[in-house]
CSV table of C-alpha atoms in Angstrom, one decimal:
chain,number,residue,atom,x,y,z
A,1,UNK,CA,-55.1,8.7,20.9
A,2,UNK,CA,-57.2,6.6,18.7
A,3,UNK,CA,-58.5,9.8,16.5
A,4,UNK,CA,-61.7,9.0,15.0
A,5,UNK,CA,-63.4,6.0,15.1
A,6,UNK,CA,-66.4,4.5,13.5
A,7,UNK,CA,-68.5,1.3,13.7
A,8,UNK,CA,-69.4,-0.5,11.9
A,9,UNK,CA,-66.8,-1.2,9.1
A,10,UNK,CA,-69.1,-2.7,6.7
A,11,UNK,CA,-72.7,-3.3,6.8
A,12,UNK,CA,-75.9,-5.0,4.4
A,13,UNK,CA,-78.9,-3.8,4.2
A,14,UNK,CA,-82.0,-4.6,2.9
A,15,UNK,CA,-84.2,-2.2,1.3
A,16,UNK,CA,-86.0,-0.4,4.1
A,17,UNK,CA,-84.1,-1.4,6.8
A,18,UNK,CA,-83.0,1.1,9.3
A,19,UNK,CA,-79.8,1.6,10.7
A,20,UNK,CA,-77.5,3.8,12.7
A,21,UNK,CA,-73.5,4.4,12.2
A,22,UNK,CA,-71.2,5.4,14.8
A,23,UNK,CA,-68.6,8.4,15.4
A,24,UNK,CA,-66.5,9.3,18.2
A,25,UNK,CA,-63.5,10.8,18.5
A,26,UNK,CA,-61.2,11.5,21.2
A,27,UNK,CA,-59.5,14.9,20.1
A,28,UNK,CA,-61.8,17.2,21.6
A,29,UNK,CA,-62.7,18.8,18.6
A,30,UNK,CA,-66.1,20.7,18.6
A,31,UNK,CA,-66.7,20.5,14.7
A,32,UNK,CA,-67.9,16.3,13.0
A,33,UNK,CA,-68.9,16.1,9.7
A,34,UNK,CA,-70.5,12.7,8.0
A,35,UNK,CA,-69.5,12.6,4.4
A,36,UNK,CA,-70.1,9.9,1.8
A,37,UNK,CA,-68.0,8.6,-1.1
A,38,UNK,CA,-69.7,7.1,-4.4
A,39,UNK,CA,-67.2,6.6,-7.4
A,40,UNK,CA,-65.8,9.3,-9.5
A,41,UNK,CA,-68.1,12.0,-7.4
A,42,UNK,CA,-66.0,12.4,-4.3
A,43,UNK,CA,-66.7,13.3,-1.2
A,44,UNK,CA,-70.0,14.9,-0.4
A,45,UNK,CA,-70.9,16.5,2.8
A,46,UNK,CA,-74.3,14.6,4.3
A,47,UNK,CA,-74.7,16.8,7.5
A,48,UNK,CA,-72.1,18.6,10.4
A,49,UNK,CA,-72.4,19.3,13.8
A,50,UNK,CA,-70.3,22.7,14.5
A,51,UNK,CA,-70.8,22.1,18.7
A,52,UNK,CA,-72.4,19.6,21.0
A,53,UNK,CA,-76.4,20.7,20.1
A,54,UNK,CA,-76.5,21.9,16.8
A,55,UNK,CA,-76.2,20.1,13.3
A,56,UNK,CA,-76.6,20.9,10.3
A,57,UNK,CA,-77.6,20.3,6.2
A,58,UNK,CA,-74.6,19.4,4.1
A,59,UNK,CA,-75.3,19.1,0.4
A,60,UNK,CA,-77.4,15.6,0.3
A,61,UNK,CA,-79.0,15.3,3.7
A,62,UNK,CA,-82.1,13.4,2.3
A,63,UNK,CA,-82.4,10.1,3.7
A,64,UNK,CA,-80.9,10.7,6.7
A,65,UNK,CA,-80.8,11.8,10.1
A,66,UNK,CA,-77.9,12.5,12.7
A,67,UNK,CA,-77.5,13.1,16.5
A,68,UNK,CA,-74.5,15.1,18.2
A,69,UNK,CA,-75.1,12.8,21.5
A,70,UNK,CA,-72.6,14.4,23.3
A,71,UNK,CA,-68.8,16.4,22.7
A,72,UNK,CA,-67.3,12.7,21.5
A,73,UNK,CA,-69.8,10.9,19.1
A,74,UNK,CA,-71.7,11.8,15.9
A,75,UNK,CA,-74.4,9.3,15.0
A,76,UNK,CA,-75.8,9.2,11.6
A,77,UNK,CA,-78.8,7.3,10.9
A,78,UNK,CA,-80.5,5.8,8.0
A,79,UNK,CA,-84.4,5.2,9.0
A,80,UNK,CA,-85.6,3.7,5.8
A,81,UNK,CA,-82.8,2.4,3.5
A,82,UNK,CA,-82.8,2.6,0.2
A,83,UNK,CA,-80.2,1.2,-2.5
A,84,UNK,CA,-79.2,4.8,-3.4
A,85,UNK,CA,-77.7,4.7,-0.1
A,86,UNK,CA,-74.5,2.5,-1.1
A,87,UNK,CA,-71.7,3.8,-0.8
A,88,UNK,CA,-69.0,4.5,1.7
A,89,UNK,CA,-69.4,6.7,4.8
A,90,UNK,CA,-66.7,8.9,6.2
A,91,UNK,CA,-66.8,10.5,9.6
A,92,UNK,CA,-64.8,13.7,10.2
A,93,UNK,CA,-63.6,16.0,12.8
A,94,UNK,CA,-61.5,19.5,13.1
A,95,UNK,CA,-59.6,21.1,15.1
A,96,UNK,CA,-61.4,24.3,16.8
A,97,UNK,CA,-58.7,26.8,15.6
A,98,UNK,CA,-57.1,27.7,12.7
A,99,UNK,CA,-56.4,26.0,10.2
A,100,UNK,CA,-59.2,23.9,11.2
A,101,UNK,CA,-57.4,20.6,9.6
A,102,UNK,CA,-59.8,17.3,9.6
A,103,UNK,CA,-59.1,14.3,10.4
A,104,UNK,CA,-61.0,11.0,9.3
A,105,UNK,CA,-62.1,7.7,10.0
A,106,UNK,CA,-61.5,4.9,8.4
A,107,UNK,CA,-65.1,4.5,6.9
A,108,UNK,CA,-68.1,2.2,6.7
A,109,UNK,CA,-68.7,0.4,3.5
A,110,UNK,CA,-72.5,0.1,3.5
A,111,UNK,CA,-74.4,-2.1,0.8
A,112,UNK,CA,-78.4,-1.7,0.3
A,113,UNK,CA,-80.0,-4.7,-1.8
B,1,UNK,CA,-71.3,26.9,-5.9
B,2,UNK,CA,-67.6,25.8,-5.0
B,3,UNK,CA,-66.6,23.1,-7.5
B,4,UNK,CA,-63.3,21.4,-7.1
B,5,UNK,CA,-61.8,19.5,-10.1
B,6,UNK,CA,-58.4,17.4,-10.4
B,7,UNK,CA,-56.7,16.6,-13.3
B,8,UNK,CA,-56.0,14.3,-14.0
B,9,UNK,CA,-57.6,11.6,-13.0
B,10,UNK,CA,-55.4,8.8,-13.2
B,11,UNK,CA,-51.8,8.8,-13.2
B,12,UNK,CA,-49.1,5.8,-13.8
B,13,UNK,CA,-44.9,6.9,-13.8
B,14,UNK,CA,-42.2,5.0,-13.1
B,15,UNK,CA,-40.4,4.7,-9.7
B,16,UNK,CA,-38.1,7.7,-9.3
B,17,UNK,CA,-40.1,10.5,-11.2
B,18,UNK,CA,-41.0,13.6,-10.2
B,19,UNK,CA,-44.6,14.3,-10.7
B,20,UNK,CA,-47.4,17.1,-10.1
B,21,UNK,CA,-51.2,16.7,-9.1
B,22,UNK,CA,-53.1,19.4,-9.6
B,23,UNK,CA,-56.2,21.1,-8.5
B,24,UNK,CA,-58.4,23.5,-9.3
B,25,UNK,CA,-61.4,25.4,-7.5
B,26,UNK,CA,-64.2,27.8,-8.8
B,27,UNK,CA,-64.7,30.6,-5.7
B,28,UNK,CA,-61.3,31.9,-4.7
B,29,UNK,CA,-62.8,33.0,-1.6
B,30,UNK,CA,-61.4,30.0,0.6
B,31,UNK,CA,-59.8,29.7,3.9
B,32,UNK,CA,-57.6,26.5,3.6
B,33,UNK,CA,-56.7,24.0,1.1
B,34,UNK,CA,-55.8,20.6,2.2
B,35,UNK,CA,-54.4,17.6,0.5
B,36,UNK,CA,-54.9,13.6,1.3
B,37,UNK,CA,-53.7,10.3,0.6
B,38,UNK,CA,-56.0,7.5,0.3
B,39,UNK,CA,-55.2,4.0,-0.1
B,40,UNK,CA,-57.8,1.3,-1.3
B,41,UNK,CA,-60.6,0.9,1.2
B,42,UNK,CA,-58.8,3.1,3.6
B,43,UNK,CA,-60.2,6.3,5.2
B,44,UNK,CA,-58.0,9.7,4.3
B,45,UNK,CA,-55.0,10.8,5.6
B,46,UNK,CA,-53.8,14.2,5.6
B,47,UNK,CA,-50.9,15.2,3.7
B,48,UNK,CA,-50.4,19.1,3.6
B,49,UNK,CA,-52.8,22.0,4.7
B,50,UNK,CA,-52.2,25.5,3.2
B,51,UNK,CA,-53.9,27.9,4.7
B,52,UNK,CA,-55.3,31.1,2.4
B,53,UNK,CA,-52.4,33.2,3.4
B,54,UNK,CA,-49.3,30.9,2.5
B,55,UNK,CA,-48.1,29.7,-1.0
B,56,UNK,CA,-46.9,26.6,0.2
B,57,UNK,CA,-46.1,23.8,2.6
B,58,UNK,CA,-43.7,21.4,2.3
B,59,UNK,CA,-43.1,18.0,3.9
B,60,UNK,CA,-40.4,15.2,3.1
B,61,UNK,CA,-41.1,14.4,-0.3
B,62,UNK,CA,-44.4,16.9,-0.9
B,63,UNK,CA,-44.1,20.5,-1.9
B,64,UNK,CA,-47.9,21.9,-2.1
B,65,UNK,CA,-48.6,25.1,-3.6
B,66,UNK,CA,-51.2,27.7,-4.0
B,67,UNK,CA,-52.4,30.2,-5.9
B,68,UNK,CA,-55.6,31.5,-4.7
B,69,UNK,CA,-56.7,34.2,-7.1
B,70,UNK,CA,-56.5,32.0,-10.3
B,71,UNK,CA,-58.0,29.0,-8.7
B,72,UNK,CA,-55.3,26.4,-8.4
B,73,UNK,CA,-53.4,23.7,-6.0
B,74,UNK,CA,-50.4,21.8,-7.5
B,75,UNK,CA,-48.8,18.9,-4.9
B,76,UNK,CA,-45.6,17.5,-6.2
B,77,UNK,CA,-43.8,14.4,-5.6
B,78,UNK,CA,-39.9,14.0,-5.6
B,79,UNK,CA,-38.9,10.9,-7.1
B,80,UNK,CA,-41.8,8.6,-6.6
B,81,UNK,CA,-41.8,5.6,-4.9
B,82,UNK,CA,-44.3,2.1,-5.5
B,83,UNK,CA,-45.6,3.1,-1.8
B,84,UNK,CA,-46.7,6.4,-2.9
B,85,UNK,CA,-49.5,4.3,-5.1
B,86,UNK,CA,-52.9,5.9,-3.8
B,87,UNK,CA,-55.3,8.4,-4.3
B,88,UNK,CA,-54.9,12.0,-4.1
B,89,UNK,CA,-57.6,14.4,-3.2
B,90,UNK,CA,-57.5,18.3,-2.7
B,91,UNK,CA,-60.5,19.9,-0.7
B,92,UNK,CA,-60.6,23.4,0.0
B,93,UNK,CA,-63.0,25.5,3.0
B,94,UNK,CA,-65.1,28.1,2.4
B,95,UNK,CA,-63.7,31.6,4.0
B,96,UNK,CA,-65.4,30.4,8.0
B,97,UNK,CA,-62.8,27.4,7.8
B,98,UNK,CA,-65.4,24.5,7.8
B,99,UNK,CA,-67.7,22.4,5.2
B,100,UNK,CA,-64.5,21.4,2.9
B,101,UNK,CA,-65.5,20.8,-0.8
B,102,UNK,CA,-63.1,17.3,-2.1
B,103,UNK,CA,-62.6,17.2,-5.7
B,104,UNK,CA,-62.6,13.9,-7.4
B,105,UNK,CA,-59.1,12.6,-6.5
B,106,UNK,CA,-55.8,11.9,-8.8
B,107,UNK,CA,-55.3,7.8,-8.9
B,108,UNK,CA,-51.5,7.5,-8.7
B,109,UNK,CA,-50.0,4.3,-9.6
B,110,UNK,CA,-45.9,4.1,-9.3
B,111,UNK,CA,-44.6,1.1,-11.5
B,112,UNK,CA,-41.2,-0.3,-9.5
C-alpha cells in the first residue's frame, strides 16, 4: 500500500496564479483532510471531506477551494494565489472506525512570489 | 475553542536520557489524542494514539500518557538515541473523532 500520496512535492508560484494539489490514497478511508503548516503555528485544518460528496470549512478555508472527486482523491485548489499562501500543505486521511487514527502525506512545499 | 500547546518547544539531551514531551489542551471533551514524529521536510508519522478511555499506550521505547480532565499528554522517551532527533507533535479530536487540533510541536535534538 502506498498510503497517501500527494503531487506535487514542491511548487512556485507567482502572485495570482492558480493551481491545484493532489491527494489520493489507497486505504479506503472515507474521511481526507488538507492541512497547512507555517512556522511555529502548527497545523491548521483548511477544509475535510467526511465521504465521497461532502466537504467541509476547517479553520482557514479562505483562498481556497477543494473537490472530493471520488472515494481515493482530495484536490485542493488555489484559484488566485497569493504570497500568504506559502507554506507547506499536508493531506490526511482516517480510518472510518474508532480510533479514527490519520495518516499523512508527505507534503507539498508551496512558494508564492 | 480547542487550543493545544507543547512545552517546550525545543529540546537538546544527550544520547541515553530519558526525556518527557508534554502537551496540554484547553476542552477536555476529546475523543483521541495522538502523537507524531516529524523529521525535517518530512510529512508526519504516527507514533501513539490514546483514545479518551485509556491512560496510556506504549510502544518500544514510547510510553504516552493521558489525563483527560486536567488537560494533559506526556510521551516519554527511554534512553534517547541521535535518530530520535525530530519533531514531536500532539493533536487531539474533538468528542465525533475527526478535525484533530496539532499543537506547535517539541523540536528534539539528541547530541551522540
Amino acid at each position: 500500500n502506498a498510503g497517501v500520496t500527494q503531487t506535487p512535492k514542491f511548487q512556485v508560484l507567482k502572485t495570482g496564479q492558480s493551481m491545484t494539489l493532489q491527494c489520493a490514497q489507497d486505504m479506503n478511508h472515507n474521511s481526507m483532510y488538507w492541512y497547512r503548516q507555517d512556522p511555529g503555528m502548527g497545523l491548521r485544518l483548511i477544509y475535510y471531506s467526511a465521504s465521497e460528496g461532502t466537504t467541509d470549512k476547517g479553520e482557514v478555508p479562505n483562498g481556497y477551494n477543494v473537490s472530493r472527486l471520488n472515494k481515493r482523491e482530495f484536490s485542493l485548489r488555489l484559484e488566485s494565489a497569493a504570497p500568504s499562501q506559502t507554506s507547506v500543505y499536508f493531506c490526511a486521511s482516517d480510518s472510518d472506525n474508532s480510533p479514527y487514527e490519520q495518516y499523512f502525506g508527505p507534503g507539498t512545499r508551496l512558494t508564492v512570489t | 475553542k480547542q487550543e493545544v500547546t507543547q512545552i517546550p518547544a525545543a529540546l537538546s539531551v544527550p544520547e541515553g536520557e530519558n526525556l518527557v514531551l508534554n502537551c496540554s489542551f484547553t476542552d477536555s471533551a476529546i475523543y483521541n489524542l495522538q502523537w507524531f514524529r516529524q523529521d525535517p521536510g518530512k510529512g508526519l508519522t504516527s507514533l501513539l494514539l490514546i483514545q479518551s478511555s485509556q491512560r496510556e499506550q506504549t510502544s518500544g521505547r514510547l510510553n504516552a500518557s493521558l489525563d483527560k480532565s486536567s488537560g494533559r499528554s506526556t510521551l516519554y522517551i527511554a534512553a534517547s538515541q541521535p535518530g530520535d532527533s525530530a519533531t514531536y507533535l500532539c493533536a487531539v479530536s474533538p468528542n465525533y473523532g475527526q478535525n484533530f487540533v496539532f499543537g506547535p510541536g517539541t523540536r528534539l535534538s539528541v547530541l551522540p
